[in-house]
PDB file of C-alpha atoms in Angstrom:
ATOM      1  CA  ILE X   1      37.897  35.901  -2.531  1.00  0.00           C
ATOM      2  CA  GLY X   2      36.767  37.782  -5.750  1.00  0.00           C
ATOM      3  CA  GLU X   3      35.010  40.738  -4.303  1.00  0.00           C
ATOM      4  CA  ASP X   4      38.044  43.430  -3.672  1.00  0.00           C
ATOM      5  CA  ALA X   5      40.705  41.308  -6.165  1.00  0.00           C
ATOM      6  CA  ALA X   6      40.147  40.502  -9.737  1.00  0.00           C
ATOM      7  CA  VAL X   7      40.323  36.476  -9.677  1.00  0.00           C
ATOM      8  CA  LEU X   8      37.155  36.022 -11.559  1.00  0.00           C
ATOM      9  CA  GLU X   9      37.408  35.556 -15.318  1.00  0.00           C
ATOM     10  CA  PRO X  10      35.695  38.122 -17.426  1.00  0.00           C
ATOM     11  CA  GLY X  11      32.316  37.423 -17.929  1.00  0.00           C
ATOM     12  CA  GLU X  12      31.985  35.786 -14.453  1.00  0.00           C
ATOM     13  CA  ALA X  13      29.794  37.162 -11.470  1.00  0.00           C
ATOM     14  CA  LEU X  14      30.149  36.288  -8.016  1.00  0.00           C
ATOM     15  CA  ASN X  15      27.428  34.640  -5.962  1.00  0.00           C
ATOM     16  CA  GLU X  16      27.327  36.857  -2.971  1.00  0.00           C
ATOM     17  CA  THR X  17      24.772  34.954  -1.262  1.00  0.00           C
ATOM     18  CA  ALA X  18      26.687  31.666  -1.756  1.00  0.00           C
ATOM     19  CA  MET X  19      29.868  33.379  -0.739  1.00  0.00           C
ATOM     20  CA  TYR X  20      28.548  34.304   2.415  1.00  0.00           C
ATOM     21  CA  SER X  21      26.445  31.474   3.557  1.00  0.00           C
ATOM     22  CA  ILE X  22      29.956  29.684   3.629  1.00  0.00           C
ATOM     23  CA  TYR X  23      30.767  31.661   6.597  1.00  0.00           C
ATOM     24  CA  ALA X  24      27.132  31.881   8.253  1.00  0.00           C
ATOM     25  CA  ILE X  25      26.512  29.471  11.044  1.00  0.00           C
ATOM     26  CA  GLY X  26      24.316  26.975  10.252  1.00  0.00           C
ATOM     27  CA  ASP X  27      23.382  28.517   6.954  1.00  0.00           C
ATOM     28  CA  SER X  28      24.652  25.681   4.245  1.00  0.00           C
ATOM     29  CA  ALA X  29      21.432  24.876   2.229  1.00  0.00           C
ATOM     30  CA  VAL X  30      22.517  27.043  -0.604  1.00  0.00           C
ATOM     31  CA  LEU X  31      25.380  24.856  -1.096  1.00  0.00           C
ATOM     32  CA  ASP X  32      23.294  21.685  -1.373  1.00  0.00           C
ATOM     33  CA  ASP X  33      21.220  22.653  -4.479  1.00  0.00           C
ATOM     34  CA  ASP X  34      22.892  20.021  -6.762  1.00  0.00           C
ATOM     35  CA  GLU X  35      23.088  17.029  -4.218  1.00  0.00           C
ATOM     36  CA  ASP X  36      19.384  15.749  -4.879  1.00  0.00           C
ATOM     37  CA  ALA X  37      19.981  16.173  -8.851  1.00  0.00           C
ATOM     38  CA  SER X  38      22.982  13.976  -8.987  1.00  0.00           C
ATOM     39  CA  ILE X  39      24.379  10.794  -7.467  1.00  0.00           C
ATOM     40  CA  GLY X  40      27.883   9.991  -7.961  1.00  0.00           C
ATOM     41  CA  LEU X  41      29.438   6.437  -8.725  1.00  0.00           C
ATOM     42  CA  ASN X  42      30.625   6.071  -5.462  1.00  0.00           C
ATOM     43  CA  GLU X  43      27.405   6.492  -3.976  1.00  0.00           C
ATOM     44  CA  ALA X  44      25.953   4.095  -6.578  1.00  0.00           C
ATOM     45  CA  GLU X  45      28.437   1.807  -5.952  1.00  0.00           C
ATOM     46  CA  GLU X  46      27.944   1.798  -2.187  1.00  0.00           C
ATOM     47  CA  LEU X  47      24.257   1.275  -2.688  1.00  0.00           C
ATOM     48  CA  LEU X  48      25.049  -1.799  -4.665  1.00  0.00           C
ATOM     49  CA  ARG X  49      27.209  -3.255  -1.843  1.00  0.00           C
ATOM     50  CA  GLN X  50      24.893  -2.458   0.749  1.00  0.00           C
ATOM     51  CA  LEU X  51      22.068  -4.461  -1.102  1.00  0.00           C
ATOM     52  CA  ARG X  52      24.223  -7.417  -1.652  1.00  0.00           C
ATOM     53  CA  THR X  53      24.927  -7.571   1.993  1.00  0.00           C
ATOM     54  CA  ASP X  54      21.164  -6.850   3.030  1.00  0.00           C
ATOM     55  CA  ASP X  55      19.377  -8.720   0.464  1.00  0.00           C
ATOM     56  CA  PRO X  56      21.441 -11.149  -1.402  1.00  0.00           C
ATOM     57  CA  ALA X  57      18.569 -12.528  -3.373  1.00  0.00           C
ATOM     58  CA  GLU X  58      17.612  -9.184  -4.707  1.00  0.00           C
ATOM     59  CA  TYR X  59      20.776  -8.294  -5.581  1.00  0.00           C
ATOM     60  CA  GLU X  60      21.255 -11.647  -7.731  1.00  0.00           C
ATOM     61  CA  ARG X  61      18.124 -10.810  -9.560  1.00  0.00           C
ATOM     62  CA  ILE X  62      19.116  -7.766 -10.573  1.00  0.00           C
ATOM     63  CA  ALA X  63      22.455  -8.676 -11.716  1.00  0.00           C
ATOM     64  CA  ASN X  64      20.762 -11.425 -13.761  1.00  0.00           C
ATOM     65  CA  LEU X  65      18.439  -9.488 -15.496  1.00  0.00           C
ATOM     66  CA  ARG X  66      18.608  -9.777 -19.699  1.00  0.00           C
ATOM     67  CA  ASN X  67      19.787  -7.231 -21.638  1.00  0.00           C
ATOM     68  CA  GLY X  68      17.244  -5.068 -23.510  1.00  0.00           C
ATOM     69  CA  ILE X  69      15.080  -4.105 -20.199  1.00  0.00           C
ATOM     70  CA  ARG X  70      12.960  -1.354 -20.401  1.00  0.00           C
ATOM     71  CA  ALA X  71      10.574   0.635 -18.179  1.00  0.00           C
ATOM     72  CA  GLY X  72       8.863   4.211 -17.852  1.00  0.00           C
ATOM     73  CA  ARG X  73       8.877   6.524 -14.962  1.00  0.00           C
ATOM     74  CA  HIS X  74       7.513  10.052 -13.976  1.00  0.00           C
ATOM     75  CA  SER X  75      10.075  12.562 -14.209  1.00  0.00           C
ATOM     76  CA  ALA X  76      10.716  16.030 -14.103  1.00  0.00           C
ATOM     77  CA  THR X  77      13.157  15.602 -16.761  1.00  0.00           C
ATOM     78  CA  LYS X  78      11.367  14.299 -20.228  1.00  0.00           C
ATOM     79  CA  GLY X  79      13.351  12.333 -22.109  1.00  0.00           C
ATOM     80  CA  ARG X  80      14.716   8.912 -22.417  1.00  0.00           C
ATOM     81  CA  VAL X  81      18.139   7.118 -20.654  1.00  0.00           C
ATOM     82  CA  VAL X  82      19.508   4.589 -22.515  1.00  0.00           C
ATOM     83  CA  TYR X  83      22.372   2.401 -21.425  1.00  0.00           C
ATOM     84  CA  CYS X  84      24.551   1.013 -24.456  1.00  0.00           C
ATOM     85  CA  GLN X  85      27.509  -1.498 -24.455  1.00  0.00           C
ATOM     86  CA  ALA X  86      29.953  -2.965 -26.865  1.00  0.00           C
ATOM     87  CA  GLY X  87      32.694  -4.998 -24.964  1.00  0.00           C
ATOM     88  CA  GLN X  88      34.206  -2.938 -22.624  1.00  0.00           C
ATOM     89  CA  TYR X  89      32.989   0.372 -23.954  1.00  0.00           C
ATOM     90  CA  GLN X  90      30.089   1.833 -22.349  1.00  0.00           C
ATOM     91  CA  GLN X  91      27.907   4.518 -22.435  1.00  0.00           C
ATOM     92  CA  LEU X  92      24.936   5.802 -20.275  1.00  0.00           C
ATOM     93  CA  LEU X  93      22.997   8.530 -22.220  1.00  0.00           C
ATOM     94  CA  LEU X  94      20.336  11.033 -21.310  1.00  0.00           C
ATOM     95  CA  LEU X  95      18.331  11.956 -24.400  1.00  0.00           C
ATOM     96  CA  ASP X  96      15.811  14.671 -24.781  1.00  0.00           C
ATOM     97  CA  ALA X  97      12.167  14.349 -25.984  1.00  0.00           C
ATOM     98  CA  HIS X  98      13.474  14.651 -29.564  1.00  0.00           C
ATOM     99  CA  GLY X  99      16.108  11.919 -29.231  1.00  0.00           C
ATOM    100  CA  ALA X 100      19.022  14.286 -29.062  1.00  0.00           C
ATOM    101  CA  ILE X 101      21.837  13.550 -26.577  1.00  0.00           C
ATOM    102  CA  VAL X 102      21.842  16.006 -23.304  1.00  0.00           C
ATOM    103  CA  THR X 103      24.523  14.577 -21.498  1.00  0.00           C
ATOM    104  CA  ARG X 104      26.599  11.543 -20.788  1.00  0.00           C
ATOM    105  CA  ASP X 105      27.686  12.665 -17.381  1.00  0.00           C
ATOM    106  CA  ILE X 106      27.188   9.657 -15.101  1.00  0.00           C
ATOM    107  CA  ALA X 107      26.465  11.553 -11.987  1.00  0.00           C
ATOM    108  CA  THR X 108      23.553  13.503 -13.855  1.00  0.00           C
ATOM    109  CA  VAL X 109      22.112  10.489 -15.426  1.00  0.00           C
ATOM    110  CA  LEU X 110      22.068   8.460 -12.260  1.00  0.00           C
ATOM    111  CA  GLY X 111      20.295  11.410 -10.659  1.00  0.00           C
ATOM    112  CA  VAL X 112      17.550  11.344 -13.246  1.00  0.00           C
ATOM    113  CA  LEU X 113      17.079   7.555 -12.468  1.00  0.00           C
ATOM    114  CA  ARG X 114      17.141   7.805  -8.585  1.00  0.00           C
ATOM    115  CA  ALA X 115      14.235   6.094  -7.430  1.00  0.00           C
ATOM    116  CA  THR X 116      12.811   4.305  -4.271  1.00  0.00           C
ATOM    117  CA  PRO X 117      12.458   0.585  -4.081  1.00  0.00           C
ATOM    118  CA  ASP X 118       8.788   0.396  -4.229  1.00  0.00           C
ATOM    119  CA  GLU X 119       8.540   2.569  -7.253  1.00  0.00           C
ATOM    120  CA  ILE X 120       6.225   0.917  -9.803  1.00  0.00           C
ATOM    121  CA  GLY X 121       7.508   1.278 -13.317  1.00  0.00           C
ATOM    122  CA  LEU X 122       5.224   2.476 -16.145  1.00  0.00           C
ATOM    123  CA  PRO X 123       4.419   1.332 -19.749  1.00  0.00           C
ATOM    124  CA  VAL X 124       7.040   2.843 -22.532  1.00  0.00           C
ATOM    125  CA  ASP X 125       5.626   5.139 -25.169  1.00  0.00           C
ATOM    126  CA  PRO X 126       5.243   3.891 -28.459  1.00  0.00           C
ATOM    127  CA  ALA X 127       7.788   6.057 -29.867  1.00  0.00           C
ATOM    128  CA  HIS X 128      10.282   4.571 -27.027  1.00  0.00           C
ATOM    129  CA  ASN X 129      11.609   1.637 -29.450  1.00  0.00           C
ATOM    130  CA  HIS X 130      12.590   3.842 -32.442  1.00  0.00           C
ATOM    131  CA  ALA X 131      14.054   6.440 -30.241  1.00  0.00           C
ATOM    132  CA  VAL X 132      16.137   3.952 -28.605  1.00  0.00           C
ATOM    133  CA  ALA X 133      17.303   2.029 -32.030  1.00  0.00           C
ATOM    134  CA  ALA X 134      18.319   5.282 -32.967  1.00  0.00           C
ATOM    135  CA  ALA X 135      20.735   5.673 -29.957  1.00  0.00           C
ATOM    136  CA  LYS X 136      21.956   2.080 -30.657  1.00  0.00           C
ATOM    137  CA  SER X 137      23.109   2.979 -34.298  1.00  0.00           C
ATOM    138  CA  ALA X 138      24.981   6.205 -33.064  1.00  0.00           C
ATOM    139  CA  PHE X 139      26.320   4.414 -30.460  1.00  0.00           C
ATOM    140  CA  ALA X 140      27.503   1.510 -32.953  1.00  0.00           C
ATOM    141  CA  ARG X 141      29.254   4.179 -35.121  1.00  0.00           C
ATOM    142  CA  GLU X 142      30.779   5.542 -32.141  1.00  0.00           C
ATOM    143  CA  ALA X 143      32.160   2.490 -30.898  1.00  0.00           C
ATOM    144  CA  TRP X 144      33.260   1.400 -34.545  1.00  0.00           C
ATOM    145  CA  GLN X 145      35.237   4.881 -34.780  1.00  0.00           C
ATOM    146  CA  ARG X 146      36.711   4.287 -31.403  1.00  0.00           C
ATOM    147  CA  GLN X 147      37.766   0.500 -32.262  1.00  0.00           C
ATOM    148  CA  VAL X 148      39.242   2.108 -35.652  1.00  0.00           C
ATOM    149  CA  GLU X 149      41.107   4.958 -33.898  1.00  0.00           C
ATOM    150  CA  GLN X 150      42.777   2.155 -31.571  1.00  0.00           C
ATOM    151  CA  GLU X 151      43.487  -0.035 -34.382  1.00  0.00           C
ATOM    152  CA  GLN X 152      45.352   3.009 -36.019  1.00  0.00           C
ATOM    153  CA  THR X 153      47.719   3.406 -33.176  1.00  0.00           C
ATOM    154  CA  GLU X 154      48.759  -0.186 -33.087  1.00  0.00           C
ATOM    155  CA  SER X 155      51.023  -0.060 -36.210  1.00  0.00           C
ATOM    156  CA  LEU X 156      48.752  -2.347 -38.028  1.00  0.00           C
ATOM    157  CA  SER X 157      49.161  -2.729 -41.947  1.00  0.00           C
ATOM    158  CA  ALA X 158      46.230  -2.109 -44.168  1.00  0.00           C
ATOM    159  CA  ALA X 159      45.905  -5.675 -45.126  1.00  0.00           C
ATOM    160  CA  GLN X 160      45.682  -6.323 -41.187  1.00  0.00           C
ATOM    161  CA  ARG X 161      42.854  -3.829 -40.491  1.00  0.00           C
ATOM    162  CA  VAL X 162      40.743  -5.163 -43.413  1.00  0.00           C
ATOM    163  CA  VAL X 163      41.239  -8.525 -42.231  1.00  0.00           C
ATOM    164  CA  LEU X 164      40.453  -7.801 -38.675  1.00  0.00           C
ATOM    165  CA  ARG X 165      37.391  -5.733 -39.557  1.00  0.00           C
ATOM    166  CA  GLU X 166      35.873  -8.597 -41.532  1.00  0.00           C
ATOM    167  CA  LEU X 167      36.760 -10.869 -38.503  1.00  0.00           C
ATOM    168  CA  ARG X 168      34.609  -8.576 -36.204  1.00  0.00           C
ATOM    169  CA  THR X 169      31.985  -8.732 -38.990  1.00  0.00           C
ATOM    170  CA  ALA X 170      31.876 -12.281 -39.256  1.00  0.00           C
ATOM    171  CA  PHE X 171      31.967 -12.789 -35.313  1.00  0.00           C
ATOM    172  CA  ALA X 172      28.697 -10.590 -34.965  1.00  0.00           C
ATOM    173  CA  GLN X 173      26.944 -12.511 -37.838  1.00  0.00           C
ATOM    174  CA  THR X 174      27.299 -16.053 -36.044  1.00  0.00           C
ATOM    175  CA  THR X 175      25.930 -17.483 -33.065  1.00  0.00           C
ATOM    176  CA  ASP X 176      28.095 -20.617 -33.087  1.00  0.00           C
ATOM    177  CA  VAL X 177      29.968 -20.796 -30.291  1.00  0.00           C
ATOM    178  CA  ASP X 178      32.936 -23.031 -31.485  1.00  0.00           C
ATOM    179  CA  MET X 179      33.003 -20.693 -34.502  1.00  0.00           C
ATOM    180  CA  ARG X 180      33.151 -17.457 -32.285  1.00  0.00           C
ATOM    181  CA  ALA X 181      36.159 -18.971 -30.521  1.00  0.00           C
ATOM    182  CA  GLN X 182      37.991 -19.763 -33.597  1.00  0.00           C
ATOM    183  CA  ILE X 183      37.374 -16.314 -34.980  1.00  0.00           C
ATOM    184  CA  SER X 184      38.668 -14.856 -31.510  1.00  0.00           C
ATOM    185  CA  VAL X 185      41.884 -17.030 -31.890  1.00  0.00           C
ATOM    186  CA  LEU X 186      42.285 -15.667 -35.425  1.00  0.00           C
ATOM    187  CA  GLU X 187      41.641 -12.080 -34.664  1.00  0.00           C
ATOM    188  CA  ALA X 188      44.493 -12.311 -31.670  1.00  0.00           C
ATOM    189  CA  ALA X 189      47.023 -14.131 -34.074  1.00  0.00           C
ATOM    190  CA  PHE X 190      46.739 -11.726 -36.809  1.00  0.00           C
ATOM    191  CA  ARG X 191      46.516  -8.507 -34.856  1.00  0.00           C
ATOM    192  CA  GLY X 192      50.231  -9.065 -33.618  1.00  0.00           C
ATOM    193  CA  PRO X 193      53.585  -8.927 -35.464  1.00  0.00           C
ATOM    194  CA  LEU X 194      53.681 -10.852 -38.394  1.00  0.00           C
ATOM    195  CA  SER X 195      56.283 -11.897 -40.983  1.00  0.00           C
ATOM    196  CA  ARG X 196      56.361 -10.480 -44.421  1.00  0.00           C
ATOM    197  CA  ALA X 197      55.456 -13.802 -45.829  1.00  0.00           C
ATOM    198  CA  VAL X 198      52.336 -13.703 -43.947  1.00  0.00           C
ATOM    199  CA  GLN X 199      51.774  -9.997 -44.605  1.00  0.00           C
ATOM    200  CA  SER X 200      52.182 -10.899 -48.348  1.00  0.00           C
ATOM    201  CA  GLU X 201      49.514 -13.354 -47.930  1.00  0.00           C
ATOM    202  CA  LEU X 202      47.109 -11.032 -46.243  1.00  0.00           C
ATOM    203  CA  GLN X 203      47.515  -8.536 -49.209  1.00  0.00           C
ATOM    204  CA  ALA X 204      46.583 -11.173 -51.636  1.00  0.00           C
ATOM    205  CA  LEU X 205      43.415 -11.957 -49.588  1.00  0.00           C
ATOM    206  CA  ARG X 206      42.702  -8.469 -49.456  1.00  0.00           C
ATOM    207  CA  ARG X 207      42.911  -7.976 -53.188  1.00  0.00           C
ATOM    208  CA  ALA X 208      40.587 -10.932 -53.647  1.00  0.00           C
ATOM    209  CA  ASN X 209      37.750  -9.381 -51.402  1.00  0.00           C
ATOM    210  CA  LEU X 210      37.328 -12.608 -49.353  1.00  0.00           C
ATOM    211  CA  ALA X 211      34.881 -11.914 -46.653  1.00  0.00           C
ATOM    212  CA  ASP X 212      32.617 -13.797 -43.876  1.00  0.00           C
ATOM    213  CA  MET X 213      33.356 -17.557 -43.571  1.00  0.00           C
ATOM    214  CA  PRO X 214      35.382 -17.827 -46.807  1.00  0.00           C
ATOM    215  CA  LEU X 215      37.900 -15.486 -45.308  1.00  0.00           C
ATOM    216  CA  VAL X 216      37.857 -17.330 -42.024  1.00  0.00           C
ATOM    217  CA  GLU X 217      38.778 -20.439 -43.767  1.00  0.00           C
ATOM    218  CA  GLU X 218      41.666 -19.105 -45.484  1.00  0.00           C
ATOM    219  CA  LEU X 219      42.985 -17.514 -42.538  1.00  0.00           C
ATOM    220  CA  SER X 220      42.663 -20.635 -40.657  1.00  0.00           C
ATOM    221  CA  HIS X 221      45.097 -22.254 -43.460  1.00  0.00           C
ATOM    222  CA  LEU X 222      47.474 -19.623 -42.997  1.00  0.00           C
ATOM    223  CA  TYR X 223      47.231 -19.761 -39.023  1.00  0.00           C
ATOM    224  CA  THR X 224      48.205 -23.357 -39.216  1.00  0.00           C
ATOM    225  CA  ARG X 225      50.641 -22.861 -42.178  1.00  0.00           C
ATOM    226  CA  TYR X 226      52.961 -20.333 -40.894  1.00  0.00           C
ATOM    227  CA  GLY X 227      52.686 -21.832 -37.323  1.00  0.00           C
ATOM    228  CA  LEU X 228      50.952 -18.878 -35.584  1.00  0.00           C
ATOM    229  CA  ASP X 229      49.594 -21.332 -33.148  1.00  0.00           C
ATOM    230  CA  GLN X 230      53.019 -21.907 -32.053  1.00  0.00           C
ATOM    231  CA  GLN X 231      54.054 -18.519 -31.819  1.00  0.00           C
ATOM    232  CA  ARG X 232      51.765 -17.387 -29.434  1.00  0.00           C
ATOM    233  CA  GLN X 233      48.713 -18.892 -27.369  1.00  0.00           C
ATOM    234  CA  PRO X 234      46.085 -16.273 -27.598  1.00  0.00           C
ATOM    235  CA  ALA X 235      43.070 -16.811 -25.194  1.00  0.00           C
ATOM    236  CA  ALA X 236      39.716 -16.872 -26.827  1.00  0.00           C
ATOM    237  CA  ARG X 237      37.731 -13.985 -25.954  1.00  0.00           C
ATOM    238  CA  ASP X 238      33.881 -14.688 -25.913  1.00  0.00           C
ATOM    239  CA  ASP X 239      33.079 -10.876 -25.794  1.00  0.00           C
ATOM    240  CA  ALA X 240      35.298  -9.601 -28.163  1.00  0.00           C
ATOM    241  CA  PRO X 241      34.654  -8.399 -30.981  1.00  0.00           C
ATOM    242  CA  ALA X 242      31.218  -7.561 -29.403  1.00  0.00           C
ATOM    243  CA  ALA X 243      28.159  -6.420 -31.198  1.00  0.00           C
ATOM    244  CA  PRO X 244      26.626  -3.170 -29.519  1.00  0.00           C
ATOM    245  CA  VAL X 245      23.712  -3.949 -27.247  1.00  0.00           C
ATOM    246  CA  ILE X 246      21.302  -2.048 -25.254  1.00  0.00           C
ATOM    247  CA  VAL X 247      21.734  -3.136 -21.629  1.00  0.00           C
ATOM    248  CA  CYS X 248      18.698  -1.229 -20.428  1.00  0.00           C
ATOM    249  CA  SER X 249      16.646   2.038 -21.240  1.00  0.00           C
ATOM    250  CA  ALA X 250      13.915   4.205 -19.520  1.00  0.00           C
ATOM    251  CA  ALA X 251      11.180   6.022 -20.907  1.00  0.00           C
ATOM    252  CA  LEU X 252      10.827   9.651 -18.676  1.00  0.00           C
ATOM    253  CA  VAL X 253       7.478  10.638 -19.020  1.00  0.00           C
TER     254      VAL X 253
END
């Protein structure tokens, strides 16, 4: 198992204490060094299922907490934890004291956040908001790049990509529920296969540099004129395209 045969990679060293402890009766402590430092998704999900069964009121309270909630806590690990989300894309980040990403590993971050139910939250430090805002901006760029890469794999024309980008921007800038529903329908319609006539119309809109509500109005006319509503009946998506948000954050002091 590594002592007598060259099964280790060059530069690797055998941990003899750990190896022999495997066979030592009653000596398994050396194998448990990392268990207190991390918590897996399965364990976290089991904790939530148990909470929902044992204390449904507390479970509902937690489930209905608003986005942006923050707190501080004492921790041997100094820095911050930031949970970002854009639609279905999510990232749980552990940052160091300077705001640099230490890890995105969920088990590691959950281990840093492990707490008892009676732990009292601490105020966040004055630099917390700035650090979280920087993390959100970086996440927004990453989410945007991810969306662009997905679009490039969907055989979209250049005009379609421009139109879809502007629709996402218009969606993020309005809070009107009806307008968001209309934009979602347009986004789904113009993402699919389009006739040459419709593609030509989109090229004209692209050359005209239309954006925001004027573009939404023109696309709505095209949607009706070319019967895109009869070709497909897409479900309006209230959460897509979604602007990046901070679900929650923690200051580790």
